[in-house]
Structure formats: C-alpha cells, structure tokens
Amino acid sequence: MEFLDLPMRTSGTRTYGITSIADFGVPLQELEYILSDYGHIIDIAKLGIGSAYVTPNVEKKIALYKKYDIEPYCGGTLFEKAYYQNKLTEYTDYLRKLEIEWIEISNGTIDIPLNERLNLVLQLKNDFHVIAEVGSKDANKHMSTSDWVDEVKILLEAGCQYVITEGRDSGTSGIYDKSGLIKSELVEELRKEIDCNKIIFEAPLPKHQMYFINEIGPNVNLGNVRLSDVLILEAQRCGLRCETFFLEEAECKLPL
C-alpha cells in the first residue's frame, strides 16, 4: 500500500537516476540473494578494480546481473592494466567473450593523455557503450576546475555514454579532498556547465550520497555504491531519511 507523497523517481530502464554499484568480490550465491530483493533499484554493476580477471565463475556473475537487467562492466583499473601492457585488443576480445557491452576508459592510476583517451572513445563507441572517468586516484594530483569541466565536456562530445567523476571507494580523491570532504565548488561548476544526467558522481559513503541528492535531486546518478547500501540509498532518494526529508514532494513517486 502506497500512501505517502514522495519525490518522483525514474523507473524501468533508467537513463538517469542511476545507481551504479561496486562489486568487490561478493560471492555468487550471496549476490543472488541480494539481487532477488534489490535488483530493481540497481542499474549498473562495476566489477571493481581489476577483480573481474580473477573472479571465479565470472561468466555466471555477469549472467546473474543481466538476469535482473543490470548492466555489468569491468573497473577502469583492468582497462588501464591492459593499456599499460599494450593488450587492448585482447582486452576487448575478453569483454566480447564475456558478453559485456560497456567499457570504462580511465586514467586514475596511470597518465593517459586526453587525446589518446579521445581516440580510444572514437575507436570503441561503435562496439561498446563507453564510460570515461575523469580525475586521478592520487589525491596529491591537482586538476583545476576549468580542466575538469573541459575534460568532461570533450569526452561526452566524443561519444561517451556517461562520464564518471573519480572518488575511489574511500571517497578521498578526485571530487573529494584527502579528508573526504566534497569539492563543492567543483561540483557546482560541473552542474552549471554540463547536463548532470550524463555524469555519474562516485559517492561511496552515505554522507556523499546525501550531499548529491540534496544538491542535484533524487535522480542524480551515483556510482561506487556499496551493495549493502543500495536500499538505504533508495530511501534517501525518496526523502525517507532525515537528511533528505524535505526534498521536493510535489509529485508522487513513480513505481519502480
């Protein structure tokens, strides 16, 4: 029975309002139990770091995500490892064999020039849905706000489905400082200059998620979400937590 007026949520095959989880090795049987309850509020699943390469029964895990209409893809670290070893052809063959349709192009660990990343987007966008990531995992590397905005714009214009803002699973780099504080001026500038429906903000902790929901709205795209947090995140999006209690309630929630 539904009787509350809650913020409107996107539903079905979402193009925004996305929850992208980070799978850092949840066992297959445990994952099946989780998805049977919460699969409808998960849209994308990243097999974190390079873990897909050493995951037992990875084919079954990918098939399980697809069973619940969740798009699986491999973390950017695996892409960077293949790039570093000049094995991108083998990597894309690996993705095709696994029937993974999304690919992340990142430079969080190694420096890949923007022009090179743009060339890769152009090469791969006809065969994969391309997600690019902006920002470094090294919190000591500085990137100006204007460079952030320009890079996100250029990657989207090149044909990326989405651009991810780096945040790590700890929330201590990229759009966060070393202490985990959000670079709010950077986020505000990204909001002003770019369609936020095309950005996935990495928000690994509930405090990060609450910030983006309050600043951008219940249908902000959020990534690096822990599997254990997906139900709490959905409650936050629906204004069912004190920190998001006063979200706009003019329209009733769409069915999920």
PDB file of C-alpha atoms in Angstrom:
ATOM      1  CA  MET A   1       0.000   0.000   0.000  1.00  0.00           C
ATOM      2  CA  GLU A   2       1.396   3.388  -1.030  1.00  0.00           C
ATOM      3  CA  PHE A   3       0.057   6.498   0.691  1.00  0.00           C
ATOM      4  CA  LEU A   4       2.945   8.977   1.010  1.00  0.00           C
ATOM      5  CA  ASP A   5       3.757  11.777  -1.434  1.00  0.00           C
ATOM      6  CA  LEU A   6       7.407  11.187  -2.308  1.00  0.00           C
ATOM      7  CA  PRO A   7       9.818  12.666  -4.845  1.00  0.00           C
ATOM      8  CA  MET A   8       9.339  11.301  -8.344  1.00  0.00           C
ATOM      9  CA  ARG A   9      11.857   8.587  -9.249  1.00  0.00           C
ATOM     10  CA  THR A  10      12.798   7.374 -12.679  1.00  0.00           C
ATOM     11  CA  SER A  11      11.919   3.749 -13.289  1.00  0.00           C
ATOM     12  CA  GLY A  12      12.381   0.849 -15.678  1.00  0.00           C
ATOM     13  CA  THR A  13      15.497   1.093 -17.831  1.00  0.00           C
ATOM     14  CA  ARG A  14      16.812   4.339 -16.428  1.00  0.00           C
ATOM     15  CA  THR A  15      18.940   6.786 -18.375  1.00  0.00           C
ATOM     16  CA  TYR A  16      19.337   8.960 -15.274  1.00  0.00           C
ATOM     17  CA  GLY A  17      18.599   8.485 -11.609  1.00  0.00           C
ATOM     18  CA  ILE A  18      21.115   5.662 -11.908  1.00  0.00           C
ATOM     19  CA  THR A  19      22.513   3.658  -9.035  1.00  0.00           C
ATOM     20  CA  SER A  20      25.807   2.069 -10.044  1.00  0.00           C
ATOM     21  CA  ILE A  21      27.192  -0.371  -7.503  1.00  0.00           C
ATOM     22  CA  ALA A  22      30.777  -1.509  -6.959  1.00  0.00           C
ATOM     23  CA  ASP A  23      31.163  -5.272  -6.662  1.00  0.00           C
ATOM     24  CA  PHE A  24      34.443  -6.002  -4.905  1.00  0.00           C
ATOM     25  CA  GLY A  25      34.016  -9.754  -4.824  1.00  0.00           C
ATOM     26  CA  VAL A  26      30.617 -10.607  -3.368  1.00  0.00           C
ATOM     27  CA  PRO A  27      30.169 -14.401  -3.675  1.00  0.00           C
ATOM     28  CA  LEU A  28      27.803 -15.565  -6.389  1.00  0.00           C
ATOM     29  CA  GLN A  29      25.223 -17.168  -4.081  1.00  0.00           C
ATOM     30  CA  GLU A  30      25.163 -14.128  -1.797  1.00  0.00           C
ATOM     31  CA  LEU A  31      24.742 -11.869  -4.820  1.00  0.00           C
ATOM     32  CA  GLU A  32      21.737 -13.868  -5.972  1.00  0.00           C
ATOM     33  CA  TYR A  33      20.029 -13.355  -2.605  1.00  0.00           C
ATOM     34  CA  ILE A  34      20.760  -9.622  -2.700  1.00  0.00           C
ATOM     35  CA  LEU A  35      19.536  -9.128  -6.251  1.00  0.00           C
ATOM     36  CA  SER A  36      16.340 -11.064  -5.630  1.00  0.00           C
ATOM     37  CA  ASP A  37      15.334  -8.286  -3.232  1.00  0.00           C
ATOM     38  CA  TYR A  38      17.189  -5.221  -4.503  1.00  0.00           C
ATOM     39  CA  GLY A  39      17.887  -5.852  -8.185  1.00  0.00           C
ATOM     40  CA  HIS A  40      15.143  -3.415  -9.229  1.00  0.00           C
ATOM     41  CA  ILE A  41      16.978  -0.472  -7.626  1.00  0.00           C
ATOM     42  CA  ILE A  42      20.368  -1.227  -9.191  1.00  0.00           C
ATOM     43  CA  ASP A  43      21.116  -0.171 -12.768  1.00  0.00           C
ATOM     44  CA  ILE A  44      24.838  -0.725 -13.344  1.00  0.00           C
ATOM     45  CA  ALA A  45      27.354  -3.032 -11.657  1.00  0.00           C
ATOM     46  CA  LYS A  46      31.080  -2.371 -11.788  1.00  0.00           C
ATOM     47  CA  LEU A  47      33.279  -5.366 -11.087  1.00  0.00           C
ATOM     48  CA  GLY A  48      35.656  -3.257  -9.011  1.00  0.00           C
ATOM     49  CA  ILE A  49      39.294  -2.533  -9.773  1.00  0.00           C
ATOM     50  CA  GLY A  50      40.647  -5.451 -11.854  1.00  0.00           C
ATOM     51  CA  SER A  51      38.767  -8.085  -9.865  1.00  0.00           C
ATOM     52  CA  ALA A  52      36.843  -9.484 -12.835  1.00  0.00           C
ATOM     53  CA  TYR A  53      40.062 -11.036 -14.142  1.00  0.00           C
ATOM     54  CA  VAL A  54      40.404 -13.261 -11.060  1.00  0.00           C
ATOM     55  CA  THR A  55      36.723 -13.747 -10.179  1.00  0.00           C
ATOM     56  CA  PRO A  56      35.658 -17.413 -10.048  1.00  0.00           C
ATOM     57  CA  ASN A  57      32.627 -18.102 -12.253  1.00  0.00           C
ATOM     58  CA  VAL A  58      32.737 -14.556 -13.630  1.00  0.00           C
ATOM     59  CA  GLU A  59      30.522 -15.642 -16.553  1.00  0.00           C
ATOM     60  CA  LYS A  60      27.811 -16.734 -14.110  1.00  0.00           C
ATOM     61  CA  LYS A  61      28.077 -13.461 -12.200  1.00  0.00           C
ATOM     62  CA  ILE A  62      27.670 -11.430 -15.379  1.00  0.00           C
ATOM     63  CA  ALA A  63      24.695 -13.560 -16.435  1.00  0.00           C
ATOM     64  CA  LEU A  64      23.128 -13.045 -12.999  1.00  0.00           C
ATOM     65  CA  TYR A  65      23.382  -9.273 -13.265  1.00  0.00           C
ATOM     66  CA  LYS A  66      21.842  -9.387 -16.717  1.00  0.00           C
ATOM     67  CA  LYS A  67      19.009 -11.545 -15.433  1.00  0.00           C
ATOM     68  CA  TYR A  68      17.994  -8.552 -13.301  1.00  0.00           C
ATOM     69  CA  ASP A  69      18.509  -6.060 -16.181  1.00  0.00           C
ATOM     70  CA  ILE A  70      21.663  -4.677 -14.559  1.00  0.00           C
ATOM     71  CA  GLU A  71      24.495  -3.691 -16.897  1.00  0.00           C
ATOM     72  CA  PRO A  72      27.836  -5.173 -15.731  1.00  0.00           C
ATOM     73  CA  TYR A  73      31.213  -3.763 -16.673  1.00  0.00           C
ATOM     74  CA  CYS A  74      34.832  -4.060 -15.576  1.00  0.00           C
ATOM     75  CA  GLY A  75      36.524  -1.431 -13.453  1.00  0.00           C
ATOM     76  CA  GLY A  76      38.843   1.070 -15.083  1.00  0.00           C
ATOM     77  CA  THR A  77      41.916  -0.435 -13.451  1.00  0.00           C
ATOM     78  CA  LEU A  78      41.585  -3.525 -15.651  1.00  0.00           C
ATOM     79  CA  PHE A  79      41.402  -1.299 -18.725  1.00  0.00           C
ATOM     80  CA  GLU A  80      44.497   0.609 -17.566  1.00  0.00           C
ATOM     81  CA  LYS A  81      46.414  -2.638 -16.953  1.00  0.00           C
ATOM     82  CA  ALA A  82      45.614  -3.799 -20.497  1.00  0.00           C
ATOM     83  CA  TYR A  83      46.548  -0.390 -21.910  1.00  0.00           C
ATOM     84  CA  TYR A  84      49.836  -0.347 -19.987  1.00  0.00           C
ATOM     85  CA  GLN A  85      50.747  -3.788 -21.344  1.00  0.00           C
ATOM     86  CA  ASN A  86      49.653  -2.931 -24.918  1.00  0.00           C
ATOM     87  CA  LYS A  87      46.912  -5.569 -24.787  1.00  0.00           C
ATOM     88  CA  LEU A  88      43.756  -3.576 -25.528  1.00  0.00           C
ATOM     89  CA  THR A  89      42.840  -5.889 -28.418  1.00  0.00           C
ATOM     90  CA  GLU A  90      42.985  -8.881 -26.085  1.00  0.00           C
ATOM     91  CA  TYR A  91      41.001  -6.913 -23.500  1.00  0.00           C
ATOM     92  CA  THR A  92      38.169  -6.023 -25.851  1.00  0.00           C
ATOM     93  CA  ASP A  93      38.078  -9.646 -27.083  1.00  0.00           C
ATOM     94  CA  TYR A  94      37.808 -10.684 -23.416  1.00  0.00           C
ATOM     95  CA  LEU A  95      34.842  -8.339 -22.910  1.00  0.00           C
ATOM     96  CA  ARG A  96      33.096  -9.647 -26.005  1.00  0.00           C
ATOM     97  CA  LYS A  97      33.613 -13.233 -24.867  1.00  0.00           C
ATOM     98  CA  LEU A  98      32.001 -12.343 -21.539  1.00  0.00           C
ATOM     99  CA  GLU A  99      29.185 -10.529 -23.401  1.00  0.00           C
ATOM    100  CA  ILE A 100      29.960  -7.290 -21.548  1.00  0.00           C
ATOM    101  CA  GLU A 101      28.636  -4.367 -23.568  1.00  0.00           C
ATOM    102  CA  TRP A 102      30.104  -1.495 -21.541  1.00  0.00           C
ATOM    103  CA  ILE A 103      33.727  -0.401 -21.284  1.00  0.00           C
ATOM    104  CA  GLU A 104      35.347   2.131 -18.980  1.00  0.00           C
ATOM    105  CA  ILE A 105      38.215   4.306 -20.184  1.00  0.00           C
ATOM    106  CA  SER A 106      40.040   5.868 -17.264  1.00  0.00           C
ATOM    107  CA  ASN A 107      43.397   7.253 -16.212  1.00  0.00           C
ATOM    108  CA  GLY A 108      43.085   7.029 -12.464  1.00  0.00           C
ATOM    109  CA  THR A 109      46.309   5.072 -11.939  1.00  0.00           C
ATOM    110  CA  ILE A 110      48.434   5.835 -14.989  1.00  0.00           C
ATOM    111  CA  ASP A 111      48.565   9.040 -17.023  1.00  0.00           C
ATOM    112  CA  ILE A 112      46.897   8.555 -20.401  1.00  0.00           C
ATOM    113  CA  PRO A 113      46.819  11.801 -22.416  1.00  0.00           C
ATOM    114  CA  LEU A 114      43.351  13.155 -23.127  1.00  0.00           C
ATOM    115  CA  ASN A 115      43.884  12.947 -26.895  1.00  0.00           C
ATOM    116  CA  GLU A 116      44.708   9.264 -26.566  1.00  0.00           C
ATOM    117  CA  ARG A 117      41.597   8.646 -24.498  1.00  0.00           C
ATOM    118  CA  LEU A 118      39.521  10.519 -27.074  1.00  0.00           C
ATOM    119  CA  ASN A 119      40.938   8.326 -29.839  1.00  0.00           C
ATOM    120  CA  LEU A 120      40.002   5.253 -27.834  1.00  0.00           C
ATOM    121  CA  VAL A 121      36.447   6.543 -27.361  1.00  0.00           C
ATOM    122  CA  LEU A 122      36.132   7.044 -31.123  1.00  0.00           C
ATOM    123  CA  GLN A 123      37.504   3.551 -31.792  1.00  0.00           C
ATOM    124  CA  LEU A 124      35.311   1.762 -29.261  1.00  0.00           C
ATOM    125  CA  LYS A 125      31.991   3.598 -29.251  1.00  0.00           C
ATOM    126  CA  ASN A 126      30.587   1.614 -32.178  1.00  0.00           C
ATOM    127  CA  ASP A 127      31.155  -1.699 -30.373  1.00  0.00           C
ATOM    128  CA  PHE A 128      30.625  -0.742 -26.721  1.00  0.00           C
ATOM    129  CA  HIS A 129      28.792   1.725 -24.545  1.00  0.00           C
ATOM    130  CA  VAL A 130      31.750   3.819 -23.416  1.00  0.00           C
ATOM    131  CA  ILE A 131      32.066   5.300 -19.941  1.00  0.00           C
ATOM    132  CA  ALA A 132      35.009   7.613 -19.331  1.00  0.00           C
ATOM    133  CA  GLU A 133      36.325   8.590 -15.933  1.00  0.00           C
ATOM    134  CA  VAL A 134      37.832  11.967 -15.095  1.00  0.00           C
ATOM    135  CA  GLY A 135      40.147  12.541 -12.145  1.00  0.00           C
ATOM    136  CA  SER A 136      43.031  10.723 -10.506  1.00  0.00           C
ATOM    137  CA  LYS A 137      43.147   8.245  -7.655  1.00  0.00           C
ATOM    138  CA  ASP A 138      46.180  10.153  -6.399  1.00  0.00           C
ATOM    139  CA  ALA A 139      44.833  12.827  -4.052  1.00  0.00           C
ATOM    140  CA  ASN A 140      48.065  14.808  -4.465  1.00  0.00           C
ATOM    141  CA  LYS A 141      47.432  15.395  -8.162  1.00  0.00           C
ATOM    142  CA  HIS A 142      45.742  18.750  -8.725  1.00  0.00           C
ATOM    143  CA  MET A 143      43.327  19.385 -11.575  1.00  0.00           C
ATOM    144  CA  SER A 144      41.775  22.823 -11.997  1.00  0.00           C
ATOM    145  CA  THR A 145      38.014  23.268 -12.084  1.00  0.00           C
ATOM    146  CA  SER A 146      38.174  24.513 -15.666  1.00  0.00           C
ATOM    147  CA  ASP A 147      40.175  21.424 -16.689  1.00  0.00           C
ATOM    148  CA  TRP A 148      37.573  19.187 -15.042  1.00  0.00           C
ATOM    149  CA  VAL A 149      34.739  20.895 -16.901  1.00  0.00           C
ATOM    150  CA  ASP A 150      36.558  20.922 -20.246  1.00  0.00           C
ATOM    151  CA  GLU A 151      37.549  17.265 -19.999  1.00  0.00           C
ATOM    152  CA  VAL A 152      34.047  16.082 -19.110  1.00  0.00           C
ATOM    153  CA  LYS A 153      32.562  18.121 -21.973  1.00  0.00           C
ATOM    154  CA  ILE A 154      35.088  16.868 -24.526  1.00  0.00           C
ATOM    155  CA  LEU A 155      34.615  13.217 -23.549  1.00  0.00           C
ATOM    156  CA  LEU A 156      30.838  13.480 -23.785  1.00  0.00           C
ATOM    157  CA  GLU A 157      31.061  15.213 -27.149  1.00  0.00           C
ATOM    158  CA  ALA A 158      33.330  12.390 -28.363  1.00  0.00           C
ATOM    159  CA  GLY A 159      30.537   9.879 -27.753  1.00  0.00           C
ATOM    160  CA  CYS A 160      30.762   8.662 -24.164  1.00  0.00           C
ATOM    161  CA  GLN A 161      27.505   7.397 -22.709  1.00  0.00           C
ATOM    162  CA  TYR A 162      28.429   8.844 -19.310  1.00  0.00           C
ATOM    163  CA  VAL A 163      31.417  10.398 -17.617  1.00  0.00           C
ATOM    164  CA  ILE A 164      32.317   9.309 -14.096  1.00  0.00           C
ATOM    165  CA  THR A 165      33.876  11.693 -11.602  1.00  0.00           C
ATOM    166  CA  GLU A 166      36.620   9.879  -9.705  1.00  0.00           C
ATOM    167  CA  GLY A 167      36.050   9.390  -5.994  1.00  0.00           C
ATOM    168  CA  ARG A 168      37.556   5.978  -5.232  1.00  0.00           C
ATOM    169  CA  ASP A 169      35.802   3.538  -2.931  1.00  0.00           C
ATOM    170  CA  SER A 170      37.115   5.563   0.014  1.00  0.00           C
ATOM    171  CA  GLY A 171      35.889   8.985  -1.097  1.00  0.00           C
ATOM    172  CA  THR A 172      39.334  10.566  -0.651  1.00  0.00           C
ATOM    173  CA  SER A 173      40.413  11.649  -4.144  1.00  0.00           C
ATOM    174  CA  GLY A 174      39.063  13.151  -7.348  1.00  0.00           C
ATOM    175  CA  ILE A 175      35.987  15.179  -6.401  1.00  0.00           C
ATOM    176  CA  TYR A 176      36.907  14.725  -2.713  1.00  0.00           C
ATOM    177  CA  ASP A 177      39.893  16.001  -0.793  1.00  0.00           C
ATOM    178  CA  LYS A 178      42.193  13.789   1.259  1.00  0.00           C
ATOM    179  CA  SER A 179      39.928  14.064   4.305  1.00  0.00           C
ATOM    180  CA  GLY A 180      36.821  13.037   2.363  1.00  0.00           C
ATOM    181  CA  LEU A 181      35.276  16.486   2.019  1.00  0.00           C
ATOM    182  CA  ILE A 182      33.437  17.126  -1.240  1.00  0.00           C
ATOM    183  CA  LYS A 183      34.891  19.788  -3.511  1.00  0.00           C
ATOM    184  CA  SER A 184      31.587  21.641  -3.600  1.00  0.00           C
ATOM    185  CA  GLU A 185      32.791  24.479  -5.839  1.00  0.00           C
ATOM    186  CA  LEU A 186      33.872  21.925  -8.440  1.00  0.00           C
ATOM    187  CA  VAL A 187      30.517  20.139  -8.254  1.00  0.00           C
ATOM    188  CA  GLU A 188      28.664  23.447  -8.609  1.00  0.00           C
ATOM    189  CA  GLU A 189      30.672  24.359 -11.700  1.00  0.00           C
ATOM    190  CA  LEU A 190      30.011  20.953 -13.268  1.00  0.00           C
ATOM    191  CA  ARG A 191      26.313  21.456 -12.581  1.00  0.00           C
ATOM    192  CA  LYS A 192      26.301  24.843 -14.273  1.00  0.00           C
ATOM    193  CA  GLU A 193      28.229  23.794 -17.359  1.00  0.00           C
ATOM    194  CA  ILE A 194      27.148  20.200 -18.059  1.00  0.00           C
ATOM    195  CA  ASP A 195      23.974  18.107 -18.132  1.00  0.00           C
ATOM    196  CA  CYS A 196      24.230  16.222 -14.837  1.00  0.00           C
ATOM    197  CA  ASN A 197      22.147  13.399 -16.299  1.00  0.00           C
ATOM    198  CA  LYS A 198      25.306  12.456 -18.226  1.00  0.00           C
ATOM    199  CA  ILE A 199      27.582  12.462 -15.176  1.00  0.00           C
ATOM    200  CA  ILE A 200      27.895   9.619 -12.661  1.00  0.00           C
ATOM    201  CA  PHE A 201      29.229  11.008  -9.395  1.00  0.00           C
ATOM    202  CA  GLU A 202      31.173   8.433  -7.407  1.00  0.00           C
ATOM    203  CA  ALA A 203      29.645   8.552  -3.931  1.00  0.00           C
ATOM    204  CA  PRO A 204      30.793   5.552  -1.889  1.00  0.00           C
ATOM    205  CA  LEU A 205      29.540   6.742   1.509  1.00  0.00           C
ATOM    206  CA  PRO A 206      26.022   7.689   2.627  1.00  0.00           C
ATOM    207  CA  LYS A 207      27.197  11.217   3.571  1.00  0.00           C
ATOM    208  CA  HIS A 208      28.368  11.715  -0.023  1.00  0.00           C
ATOM    209  CA  GLN A 209      25.127  10.364  -1.416  1.00  0.00           C
ATOM    210  CA  MET A 210      23.050  12.676   0.773  1.00  0.00           C
ATOM    211  CA  TYR A 211      25.041  15.669  -0.427  1.00  0.00           C
ATOM    212  CA  PHE A 212      24.411  14.934  -4.101  1.00  0.00           C
ATOM    213  CA  ILE A 213      20.743  14.117  -3.560  1.00  0.00           C
ATOM    214  CA  ASN A 214      20.164  17.399  -1.756  1.00  0.00           C
ATOM    215  CA  GLU A 215      22.224  19.450  -4.212  1.00  0.00           C
ATOM    216  CA  ILE A 216      21.137  17.889  -7.517  1.00  0.00           C
ATOM    217  CA  GLY A 217      17.983  15.942  -6.709  1.00  0.00           C
ATOM    218  CA  PRO A 218      16.662  12.438  -6.073  1.00  0.00           C
ATOM    219  CA  ASN A 219      17.525  11.342  -9.621  1.00  0.00           C
ATOM    220  CA  VAL A 220      21.212  12.183  -9.549  1.00  0.00           C
ATOM    221  CA  ASN A 221      23.444   9.447 -10.978  1.00  0.00           C
ATOM    222  CA  LEU A 222      25.577   7.896  -8.236  1.00  0.00           C
ATOM    223  CA  GLY A 223      28.403   5.381  -8.552  1.00  0.00           C
ATOM    224  CA  ASN A 224      30.679   3.227  -6.405  1.00  0.00           C
ATOM    225  CA  VAL A 225      27.703   2.487  -4.165  1.00  0.00           C
ATOM    226  CA  ARG A 226      28.200  -0.466  -1.866  1.00  0.00           C
ATOM    227  CA  LEU A 227      25.780  -3.345  -2.302  1.00  0.00           C
ATOM    228  CA  SER A 228      24.939  -3.153   1.379  1.00  0.00           C
ATOM    229  CA  ASP A 229      23.852   0.485   0.936  1.00  0.00           C
ATOM    230  CA  VAL A 230      21.508   0.283  -2.055  1.00  0.00           C
ATOM    231  CA  LEU A 231      18.277   0.111  -0.048  1.00  0.00           C
ATOM    232  CA  ILE A 232      19.372   2.956   2.240  1.00  0.00           C
ATOM    233  CA  LEU A 233      20.288   4.996  -0.842  1.00  0.00           C
ATOM    234  CA  GLU A 234      16.845   4.436  -2.343  1.00  0.00           C
ATOM    235  CA  ALA A 235      15.272   5.560   0.917  1.00  0.00           C
ATOM    236  CA  GLN A 236      17.434   8.684   0.781  1.00  0.00           C
ATOM    237  CA  ARG A 237      16.345   9.372  -2.791  1.00  0.00           C
ATOM    238  CA  CYS A 238      12.714   9.112  -1.662  1.00  0.00           C
ATOM    239  CA  GLY A 239      13.101  11.588   1.203  1.00  0.00           C
ATOM    240  CA  LEU A 240      12.846   8.857   3.827  1.00  0.00           C
ATOM    241  CA  ARG A 241      15.909   9.865   5.820  1.00  0.00           C
ATOM    242  CA  CYS A 242      16.180  12.959   7.982  1.00  0.00           C
ATOM    243  CA  GLU A 243      18.972  14.455   5.874  1.00  0.00           C
ATOM    244  CA  THR A 244      16.823  14.276   2.707  1.00  0.00           C
ATOM    245  CA  PHE A 245      13.440  14.606   4.444  1.00  0.00           C
ATOM    246  CA  PHE A 246      12.474  17.908   2.820  1.00  0.00           C
ATOM    247  CA  LEU A 247      13.088  17.036  -0.813  1.00  0.00           C
ATOM    248  CA  GLU A 248      10.504  18.358  -3.259  1.00  0.00           C
ATOM    249  CA  GLU A 249       7.295  16.340  -2.801  1.00  0.00           C
ATOM    250  CA  ALA A 250       5.046  17.979  -5.392  1.00  0.00           C
ATOM    251  CA  GLU A 251       4.803  14.774  -7.423  1.00  0.00           C
ATOM    252  CA  CYS A 252       4.238  11.222  -6.275  1.00  0.00           C
ATOM    253  CA  LYS A 253       6.936   8.635  -6.782  1.00  0.00           C
ATOM    254  CA  LEU A 254       6.824   6.628  -9.994  1.00  0.00           C
ATOM    255  CA  PRO A 255       6.588   2.851  -9.493  1.00  0.00           C
ATOM    256  CA  LEU A 256       9.997   1.186  -9.548  1.00  0.00           C
TER     257      LEU A 256
END
